[in-house]
mmCIF file of C-alpha atoms and ligand atoms in Angstrom:
data_model
loop_
_atom_site.group_PDB
_atom_site.id
_atom_site.type_symbol
_atom_site.label_atom_id
_atom_site.label_comp_id
_atom_site.label_asym_id
_atom_site.label_seq_id
_atom_site.Cartn_x
_atom_site.Cartn_y
_atom_site.Cartn_z
ATOM 1 C CA MET A 11 15.370 8.343 16.813
ATOM 2 C CA ALA A 12 11.602 10.103 15.909
ATOM 3 C CA GLY A 13 11.449 12.716 19.127
ATOM 4 C CA SER A 14 10.188 16.188 18.864
ATOM 5 C CA GLY A 15 13.122 17.711 17.131
ATOM 6 C CA ALA A 16 13.470 14.942 14.210
ATOM 7 C CA ARG A 17 13.799 15.833 10.478
ATOM 8 C CA ILE A 18 11.894 13.503 8.407
ATOM 9 C CA LEU A 19 10.605 13.978 4.976
ATOM 10 C CA LEU A 20 8.114 12.564 3.353
ATOM 11 C CA THR A 21 7.166 11.723 -0.543
ATOM 12 C CA GLY A 22 4.195 11.058 -2.150
ATOM 13 C CA ALA A 23 1.990 13.254 0.175
ATOM 14 C CA ASN A 24 -0.883 13.191 -1.870
ATOM 15 C CA GLY A 25 -0.836 9.470 -2.868
ATOM 16 C CA GLN A 26 -3.784 7.261 -0.549
ATOM 17 C CA VAL A 27 -1.057 6.323 2.008
ATOM 18 C CA GLY A 28 1.052 9.682 2.192
ATOM 19 C CA HIS A 29 -2.169 11.679 2.388
ATOM 20 C CA GLU A 30 -2.196 9.552 6.087
ATOM 21 C CA LEU A 31 0.948 9.829 7.162
ATOM 22 C CA LEU A 32 0.904 13.561 7.144
ATOM 23 C CA ARG A 33 -1.184 12.999 10.029
ATOM 24 C CA THR A 34 0.407 10.044 11.634
ATOM 25 C CA LEU A 35 4.046 11.620 11.124
ATOM 26 C CA ALA A 36 3.337 15.097 12.742
ATOM 27 C CA PRO A 37 3.931 14.417 16.402
ATOM 28 C CA LEU A 38 7.267 12.450 15.600
ATOM 29 C CA GLY A 39 9.023 15.241 14.483
ATOM 30 C CA GLU A 40 9.506 17.985 12.133
ATOM 31 C CA VAL A 41 8.005 16.819 8.994
ATOM 32 C CA THR A 42 9.187 17.813 5.156
ATOM 33 C CA ALA A 43 6.218 16.675 2.765
ATOM 34 C CA THR A 44 6.870 16.444 -0.783
ATOM 35 C CA GLY A 45 4.623 15.644 -3.696
ATOM 36 C CA ARG A 46 5.214 14.991 -6.989
ATOM 37 C CA ASP A 47 5.377 18.923 -7.797
ATOM 38 C CA GLY A 48 7.843 19.078 -5.171
ATOM 39 C CA LEU A 49 10.360 16.470 -5.581
ATOM 40 C CA ASP A 50 10.136 14.419 -8.799
ATOM 41 C CA LEU A 51 11.202 11.234 -7.869
ATOM 42 C CA ARG A 52 11.975 10.303 -11.797
ATOM 43 C CA ASP A 53 14.831 13.200 -11.266
ATOM 44 C CA GLU A 54 18.075 11.680 -9.786
ATOM 45 C CA SER A 55 19.766 15.579 -8.928
ATOM 46 C CA ALA A 56 16.803 16.780 -7.501
ATOM 47 C CA ILE A 57 16.212 13.925 -5.064
ATOM 48 C CA ARG A 58 19.960 13.733 -4.245
ATOM 49 C CA THR A 59 19.962 17.857 -3.920
ATOM 50 C CA LEU A 60 16.923 17.801 -1.198
ATOM 51 C CA LEU A 61 18.624 14.812 0.907
ATOM 52 C CA ARG A 62 21.477 17.179 1.348
ATOM 53 C CA GLN A 63 19.979 19.768 2.087
ATOM 54 C CA LEU A 64 17.448 18.233 4.654
ATOM 55 C CA ARG A 65 19.252 15.912 6.202
ATOM 56 C CA PRO A 66 16.655 14.310 7.198
ATOM 57 C CA GLN A 67 17.107 11.016 10.162
ATOM 58 C CA LEU A 68 14.449 9.626 8.731
ATOM 59 C CA ILE A 69 12.576 9.285 5.055
ATOM 60 C CA VAL A 70 9.106 7.962 4.472
ATOM 61 C CA ASN A 71 8.854 7.568 0.935
ATOM 62 C CA ALA A 72 5.251 6.538 0.431
ATOM 63 C CA ALA A 73 5.607 7.580 -3.255
ATOM 64 C CA ALA A 74 5.291 4.619 -5.978
ATOM 65 C CA TYR A 75 3.639 4.132 -9.520
ATOM 66 C CA THR A 76 1.131 2.395 -8.566
ATOM 67 C CA ALA A 77 -1.054 1.974 -11.898
ATOM 68 C CA VAL A 78 -0.660 -2.063 -12.454
ATOM 69 C CA ASP A 79 -2.375 -2.649 -15.708
ATOM 70 C CA LYS A 80 -0.779 0.510 -17.270
ATOM 71 C CA ALA A 81 2.786 -0.382 -16.316
ATOM 72 C CA GLU A 82 2.168 -3.757 -18.251
ATOM 73 C CA SER A 83 3.133 -0.539 -21.122
ATOM 74 C CA GLN A 84 5.041 1.858 -19.308
ATOM 75 C CA ALA A 85 7.647 -0.492 -17.715
ATOM 76 C CA GLU A 86 10.431 2.207 -18.069
ATOM 77 C CA LEU A 87 8.251 4.311 -15.957
ATOM 78 C CA ALA A 88 7.472 1.960 -13.260
ATOM 79 C CA PHE A 89 11.127 0.612 -12.474
ATOM 80 C CA ALA A 90 12.008 4.823 -12.723
ATOM 81 C CA VAL A 91 9.779 5.373 -9.482
ATOM 82 C CA ASN A 92 9.197 1.987 -8.207
ATOM 83 C CA ALA A 93 13.508 0.807 -8.279
ATOM 84 C CA ARG A 94 15.733 3.591 -9.385
ATOM 85 C CA ALA A 95 14.256 6.357 -7.000
ATOM 86 C CA PRO A 96 13.905 3.586 -4.261
ATOM 87 C CA ALA A 97 17.516 2.942 -4.832
ATOM 88 C CA ILE A 98 18.850 6.800 -4.769
ATOM 89 C CA LEU A 99 16.953 7.593 -1.905
ATOM 90 C CA ALA A 100 18.461 4.379 0.124
ATOM 91 C CA GLN A 101 21.834 5.313 -0.933
ATOM 92 C CA GLU A 102 21.441 9.113 0.528
ATOM 93 C CA ALA A 103 19.511 7.567 3.326
ATOM 94 C CA ALA A 104 22.668 5.192 4.443
ATOM 95 C CA ALA A 105 25.019 8.180 3.479
ATOM 96 C CA LEU A 106 23.072 10.500 6.255
ATOM 97 C CA GLY A 107 23.108 7.226 8.503
ATOM 98 C CA ALA A 108 18.779 7.944 8.154
ATOM 99 C CA TRP A 109 16.146 5.244 8.221
ATOM 100 C CA LEU A 110 14.262 4.633 5.261
ATOM 101 C CA ILE A 111 10.812 3.283 5.375
ATOM 102 C CA HIS A 112 9.732 2.149 2.308
ATOM 103 C CA TYR A 113 6.132 0.442 0.749
ATOM 104 C CA SER A 114 5.838 -2.443 -1.112
ATOM 105 C CA THR A 115 3.336 -5.559 -2.308
ATOM 106 C CA ASP A 116 1.567 -8.981 -2.166
ATOM 107 C CA TYR A 117 2.426 -8.466 -5.892
ATOM 108 C CA VAL A 118 5.814 -9.405 -5.401
ATOM 109 C CA PHE A 119 4.691 -13.222 -4.747
ATOM 110 C CA ALA A 120 2.898 -15.574 -7.624
ATOM 111 C CA GLY A 121 0.608 -16.211 -5.179
ATOM 112 C CA ASP A 122 0.244 -19.534 -6.102
ATOM 113 C CA LYS A 123 1.146 -20.496 -2.829
ATOM 114 C CA PRO A 124 -1.666 -23.252 -1.105
ATOM 115 C CA GLN A 125 -3.484 -22.355 1.217
ATOM 116 C CA ALA A 126 -1.235 -20.237 4.122
ATOM 117 C CA ALA A 127 -0.433 -16.375 4.160
ATOM 118 C CA TYR A 128 2.898 -15.852 2.713
ATOM 119 C CA LEU A 129 5.992 -15.358 4.849
ATOM 120 C CA GLU A 130 8.794 -12.873 4.194
ATOM 121 C CA THR A 131 11.052 -15.497 3.831
ATOM 122 C CA ASP A 132 8.971 -17.454 0.743
ATOM 123 C CA PRO A 133 10.289 -16.933 -2.369
ATOM 124 C CA THR A 134 9.097 -13.588 -4.616
ATOM 125 C CA GLY A 135 8.135 -14.540 -8.350
ATOM 126 C CA PRO A 136 6.113 -11.346 -9.698
ATOM 127 C CA ILE A 137 3.687 -11.804 -12.269
ATOM 128 C CA ASN A 138 3.164 -8.606 -13.923
ATOM 129 C CA VAL A 139 5.605 -5.860 -14.458
ATOM 130 C CA TYR A 140 4.654 -3.268 -11.206
ATOM 131 C CA GLY A 141 5.460 -6.511 -9.213
ATOM 132 C CA ARG A 142 9.040 -7.046 -10.896
ATOM 133 C CA SER A 143 9.426 -3.113 -10.590
ATOM 134 C CA LYS A 144 8.316 -3.313 -6.794
ATOM 135 C CA LEU A 145 10.328 -6.035 -6.074
ATOM 136 C CA ALA A 146 13.358 -4.869 -8.017
ATOM 137 C CA GLY A 147 13.014 -1.403 -5.533
ATOM 138 C CA GLU A 148 12.973 -4.043 -2.426
ATOM 139 C CA GLU A 149 16.665 -5.330 -3.622
ATOM 140 C CA ALA A 150 17.779 -1.885 -4.648
ATOM 141 C CA ILE A 151 17.160 -0.760 -1.011
ATOM 142 C CA ALA A 152 18.786 -3.830 0.497
ATOM 143 C CA ALA A 153 21.687 -2.966 -1.600
ATOM 144 C CA ALA A 154 22.465 0.104 -0.691
ATOM 145 C CA GLY A 155 23.152 -1.255 3.025
ATOM 146 C CA GLY A 156 21.655 1.374 5.211
ATOM 147 C CA ALA A 157 18.744 1.012 8.087
ATOM 148 C CA HIS A 158 15.624 0.500 6.310
ATOM 149 C CA ILE A 159 12.399 -1.043 7.009
ATOM 150 C CA ILE A 160 10.258 -2.373 3.520
ATOM 151 C CA LEU A 161 6.317 -2.401 4.427
ATOM 152 C CA ARG A 162 4.667 -5.093 2.368
ATOM 153 C CA THR A 163 1.306 -3.926 2.012
ATOM 154 C CA SER A 164 -1.973 -4.797 0.130
ATOM 155 C CA TRP A 165 -5.411 -4.117 -1.026
ATOM 156 C CA VAL A 166 -4.722 -0.038 -0.031
ATOM 157 C CA TYR A 167 -8.377 1.899 0.266
ATOM 158 C CA GLY A 168 -9.015 4.684 1.847
ATOM 159 C CA ALA A 169 -11.268 7.767 2.388
ATOM 160 C CA HIS A 170 -8.610 10.311 0.194
ATOM 161 C CA GLY A 171 -7.311 8.777 -3.390
ATOM 162 C CA ALA A 172 -9.019 6.583 -5.858
ATOM 163 C CA ASN A 173 -9.243 2.662 -4.532
ATOM 164 C CA PHE A 174 -11.866 -0.161 -4.855
ATOM 165 C CA VAL A 175 -13.771 0.893 -2.568
ATOM 166 C CA LYS A 176 -14.703 3.842 -4.006
ATOM 167 C CA THR A 177 -14.738 2.565 -7.539
ATOM 168 C CA ILE A 178 -17.726 -0.420 -6.018
ATOM 169 C CA ILE A 179 -19.735 3.042 -4.546
ATOM 170 C CA ARG A 180 -19.854 4.379 -7.650
ATOM 171 C CA LEU A 181 -20.615 1.073 -9.880
ATOM 172 C CA ALA A 182 -23.503 0.124 -7.345
ATOM 173 C CA ARG A 183 -24.983 3.426 -7.777
ATOM 174 C CA GLU A 184 -24.921 2.686 -11.609
ATOM 175 C CA ARG A 185 -25.617 -0.809 -12.112
ATOM 176 C CA GLU A 186 -28.302 -2.917 -11.136
ATOM 177 C CA THR A 187 -25.682 -6.184 -11.244
ATOM 178 C CA LEU A 188 -21.654 -6.390 -10.181
ATOM 179 C CA SER A 189 -19.586 -9.142 -11.072
ATOM 180 C CA ILE A 190 -16.671 -9.206 -9.031
ATOM 181 C CA VAL A 191 -13.932 -11.611 -8.980
ATOM 182 C CA ALA A 192 -14.355 -14.425 -6.477
ATOM 183 C CA ASP A 193 -10.669 -16.668 -6.293
ATOM 184 C CA GLN A 194 -8.367 -13.712 -5.813
ATOM 185 C CA ILE A 195 -7.828 -14.135 -1.696
ATOM 186 C CA GLY A 196 -6.195 -11.417 0.479
ATOM 187 C CA ALA A 197 -7.085 -8.445 2.940
ATOM 188 C CA PRO A 198 -8.241 -5.016 2.433
ATOM 189 C CA THR A 199 -5.427 -2.967 4.297
ATOM 190 C CA SER A 200 -6.780 0.631 5.121
ATOM 191 C CA SER A 201 -4.180 3.777 4.826
ATOM 192 C CA SER A 202 -5.524 4.628 8.021
ATOM 193 C CA LEU A 203 -4.013 1.424 9.405
ATOM 194 C CA ILE A 204 -0.962 1.765 7.452
ATOM 195 C CA ALA A 205 0.159 4.915 8.560
ATOM 196 C CA ASP A 206 -0.876 4.319 12.054
ATOM 197 C CA THR A 207 1.388 1.864 11.675
ATOM 198 C CA THR A 208 4.425 3.362 10.437
ATOM 199 C CA ALA A 209 4.277 6.278 12.879
ATOM 200 C CA GLN A 210 4.060 3.542 15.884
ATOM 201 C CA LEU A 211 7.125 1.468 14.452
ATOM 202 C CA ALA A 212 8.923 4.649 13.972
ATOM 203 C CA ALA A 213 8.728 6.045 17.230
ATOM 204 C CA GLN A 214 10.301 2.672 18.211
ATOM 205 C CA LEU A 215 13.731 3.025 15.882
ATOM 206 C CA GLY A 216 17.025 3.546 17.465
ATOM 207 C CA ALA A 217 19.061 6.342 15.749
ATOM 208 C CA ALA A 218 20.806 3.587 13.679
ATOM 209 C CA ASP A 219 19.547 0.031 13.146
ATOM 210 C CA THR A 220 22.055 -1.702 15.801
ATOM 211 C CA GLY A 221 19.802 -4.397 16.555
ATOM 212 C CA GLY A 222 19.322 -5.748 13.267
ATOM 213 C CA THR A 223 15.927 -4.456 12.700
ATOM 214 C CA SER A 224 16.009 -3.830 8.985
ATOM 215 C CA GLY A 225 14.217 -5.561 6.867
ATOM 216 C CA VAL A 226 11.466 -6.525 4.937
ATOM 217 C CA TYR A 227 8.139 -6.556 7.182
ATOM 218 C CA HIS A 228 4.161 -7.584 6.071
ATOM 219 C CA LEU A 229 1.626 -5.267 6.738
ATOM 220 C CA GLN A 230 -2.259 -6.373 6.558
ATOM 221 C CA SER A 231 -5.149 -6.812 8.215
ATOM 222 C CA ALA A 232 -6.087 -9.268 10.087
ATOM 223 C CA GLY A 233 -8.595 -11.909 8.314
ATOM 224 C CA THR A 234 -8.984 -13.263 4.447
ATOM 225 C CA ALA A 235 -11.346 -11.762 1.968
ATOM 226 C CA SER A 236 -11.858 -12.413 -1.672
ATOM 227 C CA TRP A 237 -12.758 -9.015 -3.925
ATOM 228 C CA TYR A 238 -16.445 -10.690 -4.308
ATOM 229 C CA GLU A 239 -16.761 -10.464 -0.543
ATOM 230 C CA PHE A 240 -15.244 -7.603 -0.385
ATOM 231 C CA ALA A 241 -17.435 -6.150 -2.469
ATOM 232 C CA SER A 242 -20.945 -8.051 -1.311
ATOM 233 C CA LEU A 243 -20.435 -6.208 1.504
ATOM 234 C CA ILE A 244 -19.402 -2.343 0.421
ATOM 235 C CA VAL A 245 -22.551 -2.741 -1.513
ATOM 236 C CA ASP A 246 -24.830 -4.016 1.846
ATOM 237 C CA ARG A 247 -23.344 -0.784 3.716
ATOM 238 C CA LEU A 248 -23.982 1.529 1.058
ATOM 239 C CA ARG A 249 -27.598 -0.072 0.701
ATOM 240 C CA GLY A 250 -28.392 0.575 4.359
ATOM 241 C CA ALA A 251 -26.542 4.267 3.882
ATOM 242 C CA GLU A 252 -28.225 5.423 0.744
ATOM 243 C CA PRO A 253 -31.384 2.973 -0.114
ATOM 244 C CA GLN A 254 -32.575 5.588 -2.497
ATOM 245 C CA ALA A 255 -28.970 5.810 -4.639
ATOM 246 C CA VAL A 256 -28.315 2.413 -4.750
ATOM 247 C CA ARG A 257 -29.182 0.685 -8.282
ATOM 248 C CA CYS A 258 -26.930 -2.596 -7.623
ATOM 249 C CA ARG A 259 -29.550 -5.745 -6.613
ATOM 250 C CA GLU A 260 -27.121 -8.416 -6.572
ATOM 251 C CA VAL A 261 -23.323 -8.869 -6.963
ATOM 252 C CA LEU A 262 -22.498 -11.812 -8.526
ATOM 253 C CA PRO A 263 -19.350 -14.215 -7.908
ATOM 254 C CA ILE A 264 -16.812 -14.833 -10.848
ATOM 255 C CA PRO A 265 -13.619 -16.344 -11.851
ATOM 256 C CA ALA A 266 -10.544 -13.642 -12.301
ATOM 257 C CA SER A 267 -10.369 -15.830 -16.155
ATOM 258 C CA ALA A 268 -13.769 -14.022 -16.837
ATOM 259 C CA TYR A 269 -12.789 -10.732 -15.931
ATOM 260 C CA PRO A 270 -9.623 -10.478 -18.191
ATOM 261 C CA THR A 271 -6.714 -7.553 -17.260
ATOM 262 C CA PRO A 272 -3.519 -6.204 -18.766
ATOM 263 C CA ALA A 273 -1.782 -7.207 -15.507
ATOM 264 C CA ARG A 274 -1.804 -10.623 -14.061
ATOM 265 C CA ARG A 275 -2.990 -10.905 -10.342
ATOM 266 C CA PRO A 276 -1.532 -13.045 -7.504
ATOM 267 C CA ALA A 277 -4.561 -15.366 -6.772
ATOM 268 C CA ASN A 278 -3.271 -15.753 -2.824
ATOM 269 C CA SER A 279 -2.616 -12.331 -1.519
ATOM 270 C CA ARG A 280 -2.415 -13.358 2.262
ATOM 271 C CA LEU A 281 0.447 -12.112 4.282
ATOM 272 C CA ASP A 282 1.525 -13.448 7.477
ATOM 273 C CA CYS A 283 2.116 -10.485 9.386
ATOM 274 C CA GLY A 284 4.115 -12.193 12.350
ATOM 275 C CA LYS A 285 7.377 -10.836 12.582
ATOM 276 C CA LEU A 286 6.411 -7.426 12.461
ATOM 277 C CA THR A 287 3.298 -7.731 15.258
ATOM 278 C CA GLN A 288 5.989 -9.373 17.291
ATOM 279 C CA ARG A 289 9.012 -7.190 16.966
ATOM 280 C CA PHE A 290 6.984 -4.043 17.308
ATOM 281 C CA SER A 291 4.405 -5.507 20.037
ATOM 282 C CA LEU A 292 1.555 -4.510 17.136
ATOM 283 C CA ARG A 293 -1.470 -5.340 17.269
ATOM 284 C CA LEU A 294 -3.144 -5.546 13.935
ATOM 285 C CA PRO A 295 -7.143 -5.198 13.694
ATOM 286 C CA HIS A 296 -9.462 -7.169 11.246
ATOM 287 C CA TRP A 297 -10.178 -5.785 8.173
ATOM 288 C CA ARG A 298 -13.978 -5.571 8.427
ATOM 289 C CA ASP A 299 -13.432 -3.947 11.809
ATOM 290 C CA ASP A 300 -11.104 -1.427 10.612
ATOM 291 C CA PHE A 301 -13.575 -0.730 6.937
ATOM 292 C CA GLU A 302 -16.788 -0.281 9.494
ATOM 293 C CA ARG A 303 -14.553 2.193 11.114
ATOM 294 C CA LEU A 304 -14.209 4.508 8.283
ATOM 295 C CA PHE A 305 -16.993 3.694 5.752
ATOM 296 C CA PRO A 306 -18.677 6.685 7.055
ATOM 297 C CA ALA A 307 -16.008 8.660 6.434
ATOM 298 C CA ILE A 308 -15.518 7.225 2.720
ATOM 299 C CA LEU A 309 -19.004 7.578 1.814
ATOM 300 C CA GLY A 310 -18.651 11.575 3.186
ATOM 301 C CA LYS A 311 -15.780 12.249 1.032
HETATM 302 N N1 LIG B 30 -2.596 0.929 -3.600
HETATM 303 C C1 LIG B 30 -2.469 -0.458 -3.144
HETATM 304 O O1 LIG B 30 -3.704 -1.048 -3.247
HETATM 305 C C2 LIG B 30 -1.351 -0.829 -2.920
HETATM 306 C C3 LIG B 30 -0.960 -2.107 -2.748
HETATM 307 C C4 LIG B 30 0.100 -2.525 -2.648
HETATM 308 C C5 LIG B 30 0.811 -1.841 -2.005
HETATM 309 N N2 LIG B 30 1.212 -0.491 -2.153
HETATM 310 C C6 LIG B 30 2.479 0.151 -1.936
HETATM 311 O O2 LIG B 30 1.749 1.286 -1.028
HETATM 312 C C7 LIG B 30 2.731 2.323 -1.411
HETATM 313 C C8 LIG B 30 1.355 3.856 -0.907
HETATM 314 O O3 LIG B 30 0.432 3.286 -2.312
HETATM 315 P P1 LIG B 30 -0.727 4.103 -2.605
HETATM 316 O O4 LIG B 30 -1.658 3.495 -2.416
HETATM 317 O O5 LIG B 30 -0.816 5.377 -1.353
HETATM 318 O O6 LIG B 30 0.034 4.531 -3.806
HETATM 319 P P2 LIG B 30 -0.966 6.348 -4.554
HETATM 320 O O7 LIG B 30 -2.368 6.423 -4.319
HETATM 321 O O8 LIG B 30 -0.906 5.475 -6.201
HETATM 322 O O9 LIG B 30 -0.135 7.314 -4.383
HETATM 323 C C9 LIG B 30 1.542 7.572 -4.885
HETATM 324 C C10 LIG B 30 1.533 8.597 -4.874
HETATM 325 O O10 LIG B 30 3.082 8.682 -5.420
HETATM 326 C C11 LIG B 30 2.795 10.144 -6.255
HETATM 327 N N3 LIG B 30 4.092 9.798 -7.607
HETATM 328 C C12 LIG B 30 4.050 8.729 -8.643
HETATM 329 N N4 LIG B 30 4.306 9.098 -9.411
HETATM 330 C C13 LIG B 30 5.327 10.301 -8.759
HETATM 331 C C14 LIG B 30 7.024 10.608 -9.621
HETATM 332 N N5 LIG B 30 7.070 10.781 -10.733
HETATM 333 N N6 LIG B 30 7.259 11.354 -8.126
HETATM 334 C C15 LIG B 30 6.852 11.981 -7.283
HETATM 335 N N7 LIG B 30 5.651 11.154 -7.202
HETATM 336 C C16 LIG B 30 5.374 10.406 -7.495
HETATM 337 C C17 LIG B 30 1.627 10.584 -6.598
HETATM 338 O O11 LIG B 30 1.353 11.497 -7.283
HETATM 339 P P3 LIG B 30 0.587 11.757 -8.158
HETATM 340 O O12 LIG B 30 -0.728 11.504 -7.393
HETATM 341 O O13 LIG B 30 0.421 12.888 -8.446
HETATM 342 O O14 LIG B 30 -0.177 10.486 -9.372
HETATM 343 C C18 LIG B 30 0.413 10.237 -5.853
HETATM 344 O O15 LIG B 30 0.425 10.987 -4.789
HETATM 345 C C19 LIG B 30 3.043 2.373 -2.523
HETATM 346 O O16 LIG B 30 4.575 1.504 -2.078
HETATM 347 C C20 LIG B 30 2.439 1.139 -3.377
HETATM 348 O O17 LIG B 30 3.423 0.292 -4.393
HETATM 349 C C21 LIG B 30 -0.197 -0.117 -2.811
#
């Protein structure tokens, strides 16, 4: 599908993943990139008008309401951006015969699966408003009946935007001790890996979904970490890079129960990515390798 002449619409271009997609989608066609100012996803008629004018062959929706804790008190807004807008995008995509690539989250699961990573076929059961709004988005996209790829990812970080890595860097410069949750596990996944993978799979999509490719796929770095392990590595690398600037002397593991937040989070956020890697012949790097590669750029920001 995506060749040099393809018309591509990217939403959420100012977000962590959207920013990286600007780079990776560029070789695939003519990209129209919109942020909130160019296309507010709460505005149904603006979405429909833009899509009917542009007639893209591929829509990549990187926009989302991602404030997990705030969502508990802003459910209407979270559902408008995470469920209603994807429904409209999917309806218009189906009418145009376009592909829709959309992102979802590990938070569609309850996180109580013992030991193993979640498969796409495992029952969902979100335990917070954000997760419920993202699941509703997935369901609406499938219901629209068009060609679509939903990539569930997790623990996103990168050089552009606010994320866990940047928070830990700031706290390590300010505090002597950091207490970090050790009983939630997943895999940090960089915005650049998500964007690179998106472009790789977009390049493999046909003009229409003749091969039954549509559906949900898991996209997460290889390996497993707890937030505590991830924070420990970040502080260690920061100490190596700027020994004078780091106040933090120890990172302490704590249970999630000792760090209450408005939204509950899943304990197990591991996602099995075999379906994605097999269907699109991809390899997903270990989260540690990806982090080591990106850390200098994050620090430089
Ligand atoms: N971040 C994570 O850890 C994580 C984990 C799992 C899955 N995901 C999923 O991955 C995808 C990308 O996430 P991300 O980390 O790149 O998110 P992000 O950095 O928060 O970016 C989301 C973008 O959506 C835009 N947006 C929000 N409301 C909008 C509206 N009404 N109209 C238009 N644009 C709007 C935001 O604009 P403003 O900048 O103006 O607010 C922001 O640029 C999302 O689908 C997210 O649910 C993320």
